Tab-separated table of C-alpha atoms in Angstrom:
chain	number	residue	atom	x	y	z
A	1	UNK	CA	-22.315	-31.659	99.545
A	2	UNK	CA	-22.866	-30.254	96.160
A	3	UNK	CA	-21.936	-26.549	96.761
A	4	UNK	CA	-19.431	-24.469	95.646
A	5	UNK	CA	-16.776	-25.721	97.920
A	6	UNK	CA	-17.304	-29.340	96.414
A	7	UNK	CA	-16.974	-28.129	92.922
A	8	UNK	CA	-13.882	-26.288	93.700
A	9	UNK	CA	-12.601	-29.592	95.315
A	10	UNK	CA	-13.242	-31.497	92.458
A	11	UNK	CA	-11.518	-28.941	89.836
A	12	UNK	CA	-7.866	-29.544	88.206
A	13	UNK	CA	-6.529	-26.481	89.953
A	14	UNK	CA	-7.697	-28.028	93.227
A	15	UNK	CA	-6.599	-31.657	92.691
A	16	UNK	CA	-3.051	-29.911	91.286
A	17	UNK	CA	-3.194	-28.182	94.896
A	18	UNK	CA	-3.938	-31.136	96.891
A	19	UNK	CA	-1.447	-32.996	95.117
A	20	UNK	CA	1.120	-30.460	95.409
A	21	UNK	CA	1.945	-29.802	92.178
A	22	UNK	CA	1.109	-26.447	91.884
A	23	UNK	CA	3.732	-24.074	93.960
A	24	UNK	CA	2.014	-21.950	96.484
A	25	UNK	CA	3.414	-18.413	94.732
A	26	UNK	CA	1.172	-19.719	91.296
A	27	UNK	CA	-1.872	-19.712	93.087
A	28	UNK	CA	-2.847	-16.610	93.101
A	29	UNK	CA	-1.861	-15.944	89.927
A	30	UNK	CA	-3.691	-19.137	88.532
A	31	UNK	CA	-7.381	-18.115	90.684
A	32	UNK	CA	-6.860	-14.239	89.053
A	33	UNK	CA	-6.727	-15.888	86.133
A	34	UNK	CA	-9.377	-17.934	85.695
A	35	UNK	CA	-11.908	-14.708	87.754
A	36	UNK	CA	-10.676	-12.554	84.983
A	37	UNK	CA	-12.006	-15.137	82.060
A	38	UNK	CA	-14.866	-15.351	84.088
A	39	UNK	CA	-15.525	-11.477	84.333
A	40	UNK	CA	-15.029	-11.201	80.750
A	41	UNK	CA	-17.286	-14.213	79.806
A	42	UNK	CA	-20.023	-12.462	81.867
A	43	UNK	CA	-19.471	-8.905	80.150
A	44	UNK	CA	-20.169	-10.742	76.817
A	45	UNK	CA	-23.000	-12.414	77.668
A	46	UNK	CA	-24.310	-8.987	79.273
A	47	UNK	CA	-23.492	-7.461	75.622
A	48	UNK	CA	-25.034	-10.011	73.542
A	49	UNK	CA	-28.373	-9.509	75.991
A	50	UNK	CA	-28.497	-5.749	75.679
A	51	UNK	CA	-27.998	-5.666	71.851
A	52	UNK	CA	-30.718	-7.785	70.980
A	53	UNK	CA	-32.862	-6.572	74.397
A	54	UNK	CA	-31.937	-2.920	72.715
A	55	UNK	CA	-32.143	-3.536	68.426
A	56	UNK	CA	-35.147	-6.176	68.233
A	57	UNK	CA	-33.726	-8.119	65.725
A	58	UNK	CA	-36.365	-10.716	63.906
A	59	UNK	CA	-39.210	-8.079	64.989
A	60	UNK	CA	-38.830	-9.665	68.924
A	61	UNK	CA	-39.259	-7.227	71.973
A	62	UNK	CA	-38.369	-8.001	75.328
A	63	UNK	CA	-37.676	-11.028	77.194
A	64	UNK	CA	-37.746	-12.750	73.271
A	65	UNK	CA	-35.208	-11.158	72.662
A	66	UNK	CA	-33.389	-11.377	75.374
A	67	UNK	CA	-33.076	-14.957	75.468
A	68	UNK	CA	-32.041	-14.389	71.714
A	69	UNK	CA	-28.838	-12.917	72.929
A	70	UNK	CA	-28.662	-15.395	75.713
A	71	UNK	CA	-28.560	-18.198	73.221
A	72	UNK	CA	-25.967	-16.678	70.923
A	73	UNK	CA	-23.689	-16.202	74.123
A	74	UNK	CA	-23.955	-19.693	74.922
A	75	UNK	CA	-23.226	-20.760	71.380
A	76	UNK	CA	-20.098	-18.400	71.588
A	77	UNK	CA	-19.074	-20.046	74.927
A	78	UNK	CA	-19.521	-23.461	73.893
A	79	UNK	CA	-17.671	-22.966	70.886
A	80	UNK	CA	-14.511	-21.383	73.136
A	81	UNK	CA	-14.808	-24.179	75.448
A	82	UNK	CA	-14.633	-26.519	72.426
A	83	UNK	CA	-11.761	-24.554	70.474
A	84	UNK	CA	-10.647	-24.736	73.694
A	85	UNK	CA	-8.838	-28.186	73.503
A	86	UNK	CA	-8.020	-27.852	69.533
A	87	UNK	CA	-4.764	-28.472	67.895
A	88	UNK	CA	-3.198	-25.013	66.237
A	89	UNK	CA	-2.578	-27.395	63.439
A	90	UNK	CA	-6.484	-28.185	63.114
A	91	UNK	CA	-7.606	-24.492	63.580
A	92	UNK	CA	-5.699	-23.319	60.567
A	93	UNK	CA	-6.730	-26.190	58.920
A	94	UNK	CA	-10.422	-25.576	59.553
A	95	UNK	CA	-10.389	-21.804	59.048
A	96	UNK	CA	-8.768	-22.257	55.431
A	97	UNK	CA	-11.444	-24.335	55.064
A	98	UNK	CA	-14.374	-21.860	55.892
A	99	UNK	CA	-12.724	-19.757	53.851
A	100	UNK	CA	-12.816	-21.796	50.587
A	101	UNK	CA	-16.096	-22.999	51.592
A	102	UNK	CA	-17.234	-19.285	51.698
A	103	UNK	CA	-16.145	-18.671	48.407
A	104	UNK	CA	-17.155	-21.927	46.336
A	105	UNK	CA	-20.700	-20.255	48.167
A	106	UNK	CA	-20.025	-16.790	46.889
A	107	UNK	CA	-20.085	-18.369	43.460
A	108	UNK	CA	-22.656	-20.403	43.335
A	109	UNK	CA	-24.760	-17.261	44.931
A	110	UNK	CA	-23.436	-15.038	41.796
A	111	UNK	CA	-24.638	-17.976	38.906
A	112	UNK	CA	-28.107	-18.253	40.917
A	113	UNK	CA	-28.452	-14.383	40.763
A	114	UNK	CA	-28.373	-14.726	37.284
A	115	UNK	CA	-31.057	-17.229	36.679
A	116	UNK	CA	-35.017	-16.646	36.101
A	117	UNK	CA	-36.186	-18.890	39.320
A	118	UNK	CA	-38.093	-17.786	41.802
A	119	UNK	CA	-36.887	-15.333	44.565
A	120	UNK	CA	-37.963	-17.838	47.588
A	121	UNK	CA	-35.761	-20.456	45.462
A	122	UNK	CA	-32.682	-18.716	44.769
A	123	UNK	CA	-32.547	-17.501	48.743
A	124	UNK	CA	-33.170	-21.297	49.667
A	125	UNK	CA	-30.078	-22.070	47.572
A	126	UNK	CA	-28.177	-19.192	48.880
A	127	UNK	CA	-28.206	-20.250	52.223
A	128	UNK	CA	-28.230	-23.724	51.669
A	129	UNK	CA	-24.771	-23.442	49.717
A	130	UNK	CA	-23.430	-21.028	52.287
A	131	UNK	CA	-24.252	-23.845	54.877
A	132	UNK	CA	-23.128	-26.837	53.094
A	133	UNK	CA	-19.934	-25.631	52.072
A	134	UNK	CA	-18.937	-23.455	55.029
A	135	UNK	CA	-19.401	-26.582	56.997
A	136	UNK	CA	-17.815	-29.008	54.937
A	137	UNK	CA	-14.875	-26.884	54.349
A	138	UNK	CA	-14.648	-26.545	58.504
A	139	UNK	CA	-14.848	-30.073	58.844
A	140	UNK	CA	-12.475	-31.454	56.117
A	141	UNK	CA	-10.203	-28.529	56.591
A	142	UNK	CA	-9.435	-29.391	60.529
A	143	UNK	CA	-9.163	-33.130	59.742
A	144	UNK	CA	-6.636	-32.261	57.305
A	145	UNK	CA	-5.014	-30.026	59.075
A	146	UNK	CA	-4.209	-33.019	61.997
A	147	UNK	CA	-2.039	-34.111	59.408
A	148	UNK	CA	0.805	-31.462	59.459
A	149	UNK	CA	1.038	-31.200	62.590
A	150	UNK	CA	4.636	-32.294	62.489
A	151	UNK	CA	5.935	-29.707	60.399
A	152	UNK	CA	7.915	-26.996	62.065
A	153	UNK	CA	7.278	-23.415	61.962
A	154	UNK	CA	9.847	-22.945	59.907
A	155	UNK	CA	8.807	-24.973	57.278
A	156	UNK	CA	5.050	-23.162	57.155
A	157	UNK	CA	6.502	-19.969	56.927
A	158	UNK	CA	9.262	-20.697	54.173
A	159	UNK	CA	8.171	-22.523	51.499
A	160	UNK	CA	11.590	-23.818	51.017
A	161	UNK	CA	12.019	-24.836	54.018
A	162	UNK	CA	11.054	-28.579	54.133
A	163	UNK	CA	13.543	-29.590	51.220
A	164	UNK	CA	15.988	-27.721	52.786
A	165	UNK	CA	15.255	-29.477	56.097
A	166	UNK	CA	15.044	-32.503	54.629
A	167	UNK	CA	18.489	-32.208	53.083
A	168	UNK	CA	19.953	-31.366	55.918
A	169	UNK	CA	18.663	-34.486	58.087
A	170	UNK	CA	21.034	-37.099	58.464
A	171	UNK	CA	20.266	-40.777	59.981
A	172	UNK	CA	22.817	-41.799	62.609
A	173	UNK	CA	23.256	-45.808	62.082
A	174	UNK	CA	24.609	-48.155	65.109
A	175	UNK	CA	27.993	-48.306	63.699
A	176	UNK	CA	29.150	-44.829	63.344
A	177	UNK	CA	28.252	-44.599	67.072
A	178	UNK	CA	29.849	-47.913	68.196
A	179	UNK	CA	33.009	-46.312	66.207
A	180	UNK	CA	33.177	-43.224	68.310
A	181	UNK	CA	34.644	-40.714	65.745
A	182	UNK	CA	31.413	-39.258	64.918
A	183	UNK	CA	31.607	-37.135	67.897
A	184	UNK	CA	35.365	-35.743	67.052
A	185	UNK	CA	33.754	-34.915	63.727
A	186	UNK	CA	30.570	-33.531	65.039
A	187	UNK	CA	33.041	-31.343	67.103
A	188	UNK	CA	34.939	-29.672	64.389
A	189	UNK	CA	31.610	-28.908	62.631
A	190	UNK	CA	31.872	-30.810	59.799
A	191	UNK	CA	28.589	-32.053	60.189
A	192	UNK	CA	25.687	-29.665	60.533
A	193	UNK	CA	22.233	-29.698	60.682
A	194	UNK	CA	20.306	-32.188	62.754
A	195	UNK	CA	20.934	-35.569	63.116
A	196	UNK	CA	18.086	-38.225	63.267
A	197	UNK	CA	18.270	-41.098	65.569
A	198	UNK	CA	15.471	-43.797	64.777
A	199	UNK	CA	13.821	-45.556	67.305
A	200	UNK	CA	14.622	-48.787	65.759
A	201	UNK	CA	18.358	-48.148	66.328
A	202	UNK	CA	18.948	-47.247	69.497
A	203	UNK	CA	16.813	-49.826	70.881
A	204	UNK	CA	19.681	-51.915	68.615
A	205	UNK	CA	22.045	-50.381	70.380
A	206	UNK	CA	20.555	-50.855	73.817
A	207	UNK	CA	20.490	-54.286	72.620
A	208	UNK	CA	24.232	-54.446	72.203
A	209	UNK	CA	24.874	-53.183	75.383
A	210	UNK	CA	22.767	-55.310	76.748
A	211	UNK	CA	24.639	-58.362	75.738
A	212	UNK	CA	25.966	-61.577	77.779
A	213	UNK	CA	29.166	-61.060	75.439
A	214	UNK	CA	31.488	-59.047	77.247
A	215	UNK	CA	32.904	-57.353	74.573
A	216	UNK	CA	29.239	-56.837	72.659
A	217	UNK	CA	28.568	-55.316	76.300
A	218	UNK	CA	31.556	-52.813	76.532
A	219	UNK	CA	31.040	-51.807	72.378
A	220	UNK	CA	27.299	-51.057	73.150
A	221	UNK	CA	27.831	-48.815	76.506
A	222	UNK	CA	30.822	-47.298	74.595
A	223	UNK	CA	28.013	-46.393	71.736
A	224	UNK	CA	25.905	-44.693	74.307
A	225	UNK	CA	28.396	-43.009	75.996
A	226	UNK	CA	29.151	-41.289	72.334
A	227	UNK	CA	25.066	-40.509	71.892
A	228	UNK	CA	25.360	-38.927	75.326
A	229	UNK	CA	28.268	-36.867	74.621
A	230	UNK	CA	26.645	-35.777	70.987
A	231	UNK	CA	23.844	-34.865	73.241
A	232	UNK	CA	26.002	-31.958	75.024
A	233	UNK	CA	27.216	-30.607	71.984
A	234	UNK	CA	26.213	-26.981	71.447
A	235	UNK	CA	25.772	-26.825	68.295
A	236	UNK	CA	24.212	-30.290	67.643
A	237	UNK	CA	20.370	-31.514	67.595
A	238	UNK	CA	20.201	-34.659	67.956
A	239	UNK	CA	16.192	-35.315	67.131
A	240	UNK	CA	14.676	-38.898	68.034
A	241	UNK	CA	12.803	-40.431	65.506
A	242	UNK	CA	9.539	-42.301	66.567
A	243	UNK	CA	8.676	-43.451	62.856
A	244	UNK	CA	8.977	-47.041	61.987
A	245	UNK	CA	9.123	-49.157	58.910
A	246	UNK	CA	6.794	-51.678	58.594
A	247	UNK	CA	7.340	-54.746	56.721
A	248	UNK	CA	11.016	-55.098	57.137
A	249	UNK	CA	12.671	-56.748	59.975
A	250	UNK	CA	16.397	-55.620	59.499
A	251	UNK	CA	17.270	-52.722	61.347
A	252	UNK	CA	19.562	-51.705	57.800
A	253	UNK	CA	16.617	-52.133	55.827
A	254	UNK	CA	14.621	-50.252	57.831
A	255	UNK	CA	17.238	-47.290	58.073
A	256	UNK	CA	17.816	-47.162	54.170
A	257	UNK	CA	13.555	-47.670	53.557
A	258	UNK	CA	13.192	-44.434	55.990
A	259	UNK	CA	15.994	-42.846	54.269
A	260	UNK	CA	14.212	-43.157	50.859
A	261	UNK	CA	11.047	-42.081	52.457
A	262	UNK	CA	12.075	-38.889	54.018
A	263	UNK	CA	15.049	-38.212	51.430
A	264	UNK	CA	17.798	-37.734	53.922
A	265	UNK	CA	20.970	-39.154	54.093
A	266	UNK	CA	22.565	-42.210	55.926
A	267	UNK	CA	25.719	-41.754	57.905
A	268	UNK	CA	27.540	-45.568	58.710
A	269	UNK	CA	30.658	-46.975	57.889
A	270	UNK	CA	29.210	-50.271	57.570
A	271	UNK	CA	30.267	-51.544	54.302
A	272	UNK	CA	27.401	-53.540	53.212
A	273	UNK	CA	24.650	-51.100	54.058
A	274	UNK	CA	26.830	-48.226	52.005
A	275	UNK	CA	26.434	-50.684	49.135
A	276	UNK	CA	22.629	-51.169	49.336
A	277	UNK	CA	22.151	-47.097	50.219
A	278	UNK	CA	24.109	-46.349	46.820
A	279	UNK	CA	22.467	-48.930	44.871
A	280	UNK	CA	18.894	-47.716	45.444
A	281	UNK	CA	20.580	-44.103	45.005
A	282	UNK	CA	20.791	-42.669	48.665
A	283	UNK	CA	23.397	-40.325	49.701
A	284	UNK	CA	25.395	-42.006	52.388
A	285	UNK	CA	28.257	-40.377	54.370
A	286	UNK	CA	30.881	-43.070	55.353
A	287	UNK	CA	33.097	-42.524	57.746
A	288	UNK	CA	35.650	-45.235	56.813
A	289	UNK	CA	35.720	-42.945	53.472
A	290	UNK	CA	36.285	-39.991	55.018
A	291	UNK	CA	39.324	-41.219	57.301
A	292	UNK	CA	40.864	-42.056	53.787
A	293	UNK	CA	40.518	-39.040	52.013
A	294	UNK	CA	42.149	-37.240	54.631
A	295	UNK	CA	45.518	-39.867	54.737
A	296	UNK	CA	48.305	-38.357	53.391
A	297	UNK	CA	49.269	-39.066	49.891
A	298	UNK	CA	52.579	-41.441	49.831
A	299	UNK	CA	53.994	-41.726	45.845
A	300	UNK	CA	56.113	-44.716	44.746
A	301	UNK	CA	59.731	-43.880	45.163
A	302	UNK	CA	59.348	-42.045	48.303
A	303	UNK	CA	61.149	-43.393	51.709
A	304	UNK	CA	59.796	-43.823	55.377
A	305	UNK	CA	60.796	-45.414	58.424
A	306	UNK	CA	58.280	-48.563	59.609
A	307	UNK	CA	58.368	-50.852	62.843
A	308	UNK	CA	57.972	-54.005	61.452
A	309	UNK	CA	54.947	-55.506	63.604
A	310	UNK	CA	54.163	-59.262	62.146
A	311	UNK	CA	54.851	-61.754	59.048
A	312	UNK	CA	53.184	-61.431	56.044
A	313	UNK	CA	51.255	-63.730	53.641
A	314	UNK	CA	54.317	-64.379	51.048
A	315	UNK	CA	56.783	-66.064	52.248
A	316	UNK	CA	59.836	-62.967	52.949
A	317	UNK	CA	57.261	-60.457	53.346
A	318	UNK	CA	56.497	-57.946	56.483
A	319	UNK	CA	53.751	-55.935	58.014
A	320	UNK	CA	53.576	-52.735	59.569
A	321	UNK	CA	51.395	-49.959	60.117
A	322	UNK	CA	51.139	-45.975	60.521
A	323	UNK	CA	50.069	-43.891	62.280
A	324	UNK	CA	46.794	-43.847	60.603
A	325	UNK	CA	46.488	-47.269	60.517
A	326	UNK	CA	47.177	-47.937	56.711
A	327	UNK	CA	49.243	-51.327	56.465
A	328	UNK	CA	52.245	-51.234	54.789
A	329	UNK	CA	53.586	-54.083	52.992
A	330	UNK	CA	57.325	-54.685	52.898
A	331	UNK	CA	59.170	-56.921	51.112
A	332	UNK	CA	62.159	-59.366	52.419
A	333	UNK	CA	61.305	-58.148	55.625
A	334	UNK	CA	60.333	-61.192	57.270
A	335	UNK	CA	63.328	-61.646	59.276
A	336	UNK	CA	63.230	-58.170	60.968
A	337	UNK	CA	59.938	-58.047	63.043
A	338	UNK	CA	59.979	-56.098	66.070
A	339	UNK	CA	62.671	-53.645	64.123
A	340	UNK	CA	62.348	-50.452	62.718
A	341	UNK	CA	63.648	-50.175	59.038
A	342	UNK	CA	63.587	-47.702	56.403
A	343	UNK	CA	61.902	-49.002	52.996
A	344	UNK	CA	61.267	-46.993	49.408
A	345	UNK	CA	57.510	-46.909	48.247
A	346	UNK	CA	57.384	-49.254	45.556
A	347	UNK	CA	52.948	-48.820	44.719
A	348	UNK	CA	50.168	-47.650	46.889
A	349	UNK	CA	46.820	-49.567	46.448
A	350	UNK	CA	43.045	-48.043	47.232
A	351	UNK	CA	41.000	-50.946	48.366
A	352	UNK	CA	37.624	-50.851	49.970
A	353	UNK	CA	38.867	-51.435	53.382
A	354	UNK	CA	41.355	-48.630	53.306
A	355	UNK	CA	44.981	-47.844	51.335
A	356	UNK	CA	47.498	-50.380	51.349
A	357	UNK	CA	51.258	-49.534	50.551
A	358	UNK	CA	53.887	-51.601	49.730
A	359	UNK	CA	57.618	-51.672	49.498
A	360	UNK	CA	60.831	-52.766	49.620
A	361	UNK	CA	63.818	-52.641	51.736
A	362	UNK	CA	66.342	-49.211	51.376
A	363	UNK	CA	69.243	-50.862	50.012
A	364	UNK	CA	71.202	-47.462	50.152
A	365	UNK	CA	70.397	-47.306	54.470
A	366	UNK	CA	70.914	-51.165	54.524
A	367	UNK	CA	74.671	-50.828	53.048
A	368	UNK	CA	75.076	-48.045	55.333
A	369	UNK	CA	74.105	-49.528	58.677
A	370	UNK	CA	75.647	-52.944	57.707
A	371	UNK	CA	79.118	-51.216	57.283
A	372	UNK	CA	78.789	-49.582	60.680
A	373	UNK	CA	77.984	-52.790	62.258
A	374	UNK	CA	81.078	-54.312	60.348
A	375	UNK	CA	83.133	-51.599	61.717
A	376	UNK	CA	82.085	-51.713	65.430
A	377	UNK	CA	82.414	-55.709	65.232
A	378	UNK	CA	85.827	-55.019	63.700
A	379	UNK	CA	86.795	-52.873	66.670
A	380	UNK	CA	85.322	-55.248	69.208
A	381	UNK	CA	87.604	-57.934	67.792
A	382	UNK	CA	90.889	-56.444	68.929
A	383	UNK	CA	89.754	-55.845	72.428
A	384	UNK	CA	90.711	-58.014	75.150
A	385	UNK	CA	87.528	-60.447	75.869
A	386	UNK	CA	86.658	-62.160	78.762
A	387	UNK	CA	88.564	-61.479	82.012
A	388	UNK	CA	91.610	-63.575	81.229
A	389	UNK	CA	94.008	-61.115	79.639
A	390	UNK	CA	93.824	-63.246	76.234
A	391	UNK	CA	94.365	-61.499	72.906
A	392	UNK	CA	92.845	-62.660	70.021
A	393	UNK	CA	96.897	-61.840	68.452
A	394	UNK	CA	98.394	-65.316	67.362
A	395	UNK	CA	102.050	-65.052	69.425
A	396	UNK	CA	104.663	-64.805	67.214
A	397	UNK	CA	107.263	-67.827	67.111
A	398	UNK	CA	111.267	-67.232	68.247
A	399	UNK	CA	113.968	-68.880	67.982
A	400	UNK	CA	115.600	-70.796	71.384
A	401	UNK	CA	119.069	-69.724	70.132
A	402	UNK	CA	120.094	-65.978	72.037
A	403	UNK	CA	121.019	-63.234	69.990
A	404	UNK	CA	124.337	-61.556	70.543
A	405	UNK	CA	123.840	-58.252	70.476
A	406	UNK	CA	127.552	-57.387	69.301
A	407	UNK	CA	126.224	-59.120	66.241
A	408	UNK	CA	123.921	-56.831	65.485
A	409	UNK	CA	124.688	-53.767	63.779
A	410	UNK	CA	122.728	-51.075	64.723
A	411	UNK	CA	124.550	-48.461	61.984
A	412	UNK	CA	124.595	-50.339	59.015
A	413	UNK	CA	126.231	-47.967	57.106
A	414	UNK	CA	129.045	-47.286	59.247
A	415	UNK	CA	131.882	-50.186	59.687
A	416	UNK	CA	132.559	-52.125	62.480
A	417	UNK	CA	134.741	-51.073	65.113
């Protein structure tokens, strides 16, 4: 029950193989493996017997010494199988730490050397500072160590990396991706770097899409259908951020207290959480912003051509809109909704909602179409209307007397026959 066969049962490579998760073509190469560790483990211990079997060390001979070189083979393989298992994070750690360790003990050793004790004494200190430090800079060394385990490679080999990396992170908030023109952005690579998505957020927007409001529901799926399609992008990381801000319950405080931890920068076009951001001096990259830098620039005096959409506030004022959405305000056009008209620019306002233009109806194109329309109703009103053959001509009035047309005198000049 307990021989080979059952230990080889009861190993990970043979559960993996009952379980089938191991392929049948890694088998071989797994069992080759693990022999030639085995082989090699074996030639060391054979090494560390025949050294001390073959040098005597502490004045031992024979099997004493022997099972000297037994023991320090064991130590050796314990230690692999422990280092085994060990984060790289806490073996750097613990091996700067030896090192130090080693060389607060080097300096102790060199002011002992110096003094008139005893040579039993100063050997006694020796060691016991070599000890005492080598192990506490081991042990410190690989619990610190734990503690960067997060950082990238990059950022341990560059020394500049982290504040670069950290300037380049920016937090994604629930908005932007609700909004959808992240991604068109993310496209033309205006935005580069990574881009953090907290934990806290998407479960807001899973939230969202979750909801018994219909049109909650369809703004929430439409935000994950966005992530998803960010996901694709080439050229994109989008990196999913597991820390969490205690303390807070607001998902916007949360964003801008992780913000200030990690200095990076918030990207929203939520106008209340660009307020806060700026006030406690985060950067923030707003996307309602950017759509209005890049409107074009409209000067008073200049014309367009509008479709009048709805009424306005004031009494004789319209509404309509560009392209771009920017409202345009125009004046005495109340009475032409649902018509396109041309207007002059009379001011252009920057509010924080977005630009708002105003105007005023082209008197010059006004004139112009109202004479055309005069003309064409002028031209309709000598045509024949209706189906009655009635002119709109008044009939002229004649006499009931005839005319003798020997009377009349078609030569005037000449005299009467």
């Amino acid at each position: 029950m307990n021989g080979p066969g059952y230990r080889q049962a009861d190993s990970p490579l043979s559960e993996s193989l009952l379980h089938g998760s191991v392929p049948p073509s890694k088998v071989r190469g797994l069992l080759s493996q693990e022999w030639d560790f085995w082989v090699i483990r074996l030639a060391l211990t054979g090494a560390s017997v025949g050294l001390c079997f073959a040098l005597r060390p502490f004045s031992f001979h024979g099997l004493p010494a022997a099972g000297l070189g037994f023991f320090i083979a064991m130590v050796i393989l314990l230690a692999e199988l422990r280092l085994r298992h060990a984060e790289i994070s806490g073996l750097v750690g613990g091996a700067v730490g030896v090192v130090l360790g080693l060389l607060v003990s080097l300096l102790i050793t060199l002011v002992v050397s110096r003094t008139s004790e005893p040579e039993p004494t100063k050997s006694f200190i020796e060691f016991a500072s070599l000890l005492s430090f080598g192990y506490l800079g081991l042990v410190i060394g690989t619990r610190r160590g734990r503690d960067v385990r997060h950082i990238s490679l990059a950022a341990q080999a560059n020394v500049a990396a982290p504040a670069a990396a950290t300037s380049l992170m920016k937090l994604v908030d629930t908005s932007v991706l609700i909004d959808g023109r992240i991604a068109d952005i993310c496209e033309t690579h205006f935005l580069d770097g990574s881009l953090g998505l907290p934990r806290f957020v998407l479960h807001e927007l899973q939230m969202v899409a979750d909801s018994s409001d219909s049109l909650k529901r369809q703004r929430g799926r439409r935000g994950l259908e966005v992530l998803q399609r960010m996901q694709k992008m080439p050229g994109l990381e989008i990196r999913v951020l597991d820390d969490d801000v205690s303390g807070t319950a607001g998902v916007d405080q949360k964003l801008v207290e992780l913000a200030r931890r990690t200095g990076s920068k918030i990207v929203t076009n939520d106008y209340n959480l660009n307020k806060v951001a700026r006030v406690q001096n985060i950067p923030v990259l707003n996307i309602n912003e950017l759509a209005n830098a890049l409107k074009p620039a409209v000067l008073p005096g200049e014309s367009m051509r509008v479709l009048i959409l709805r009424e306005g506030k004031e009494p004789t004022q319209g509404v309509a809109y560009l392209d771009d959405g920017t409202m345009v305000v125009v004046d005495g056009a109340r009475r032409l909704i649902n018509r396109t008209v041309d207007i002059l620019v009379t001011s252009v306002h920057q509010t924080p909602a977005g630009k708002m233009i105003f105007g005023r109806l082209d008197e010059r194109a006004d004139s112009g179409a109202v004479r055309v329309a005069a003309a064409a109703a002028g031209a309709r009103s000598e045509t024949v209307i209706g189906g009655n053959s009635h002119s709109l001509r008044q009939p002229r009035s004649e006499s009931s007397a005839a005319i003798d047309p020997s009377a009349v005198n078609p030569y005037p000049d000449s005299d009467p026959m």
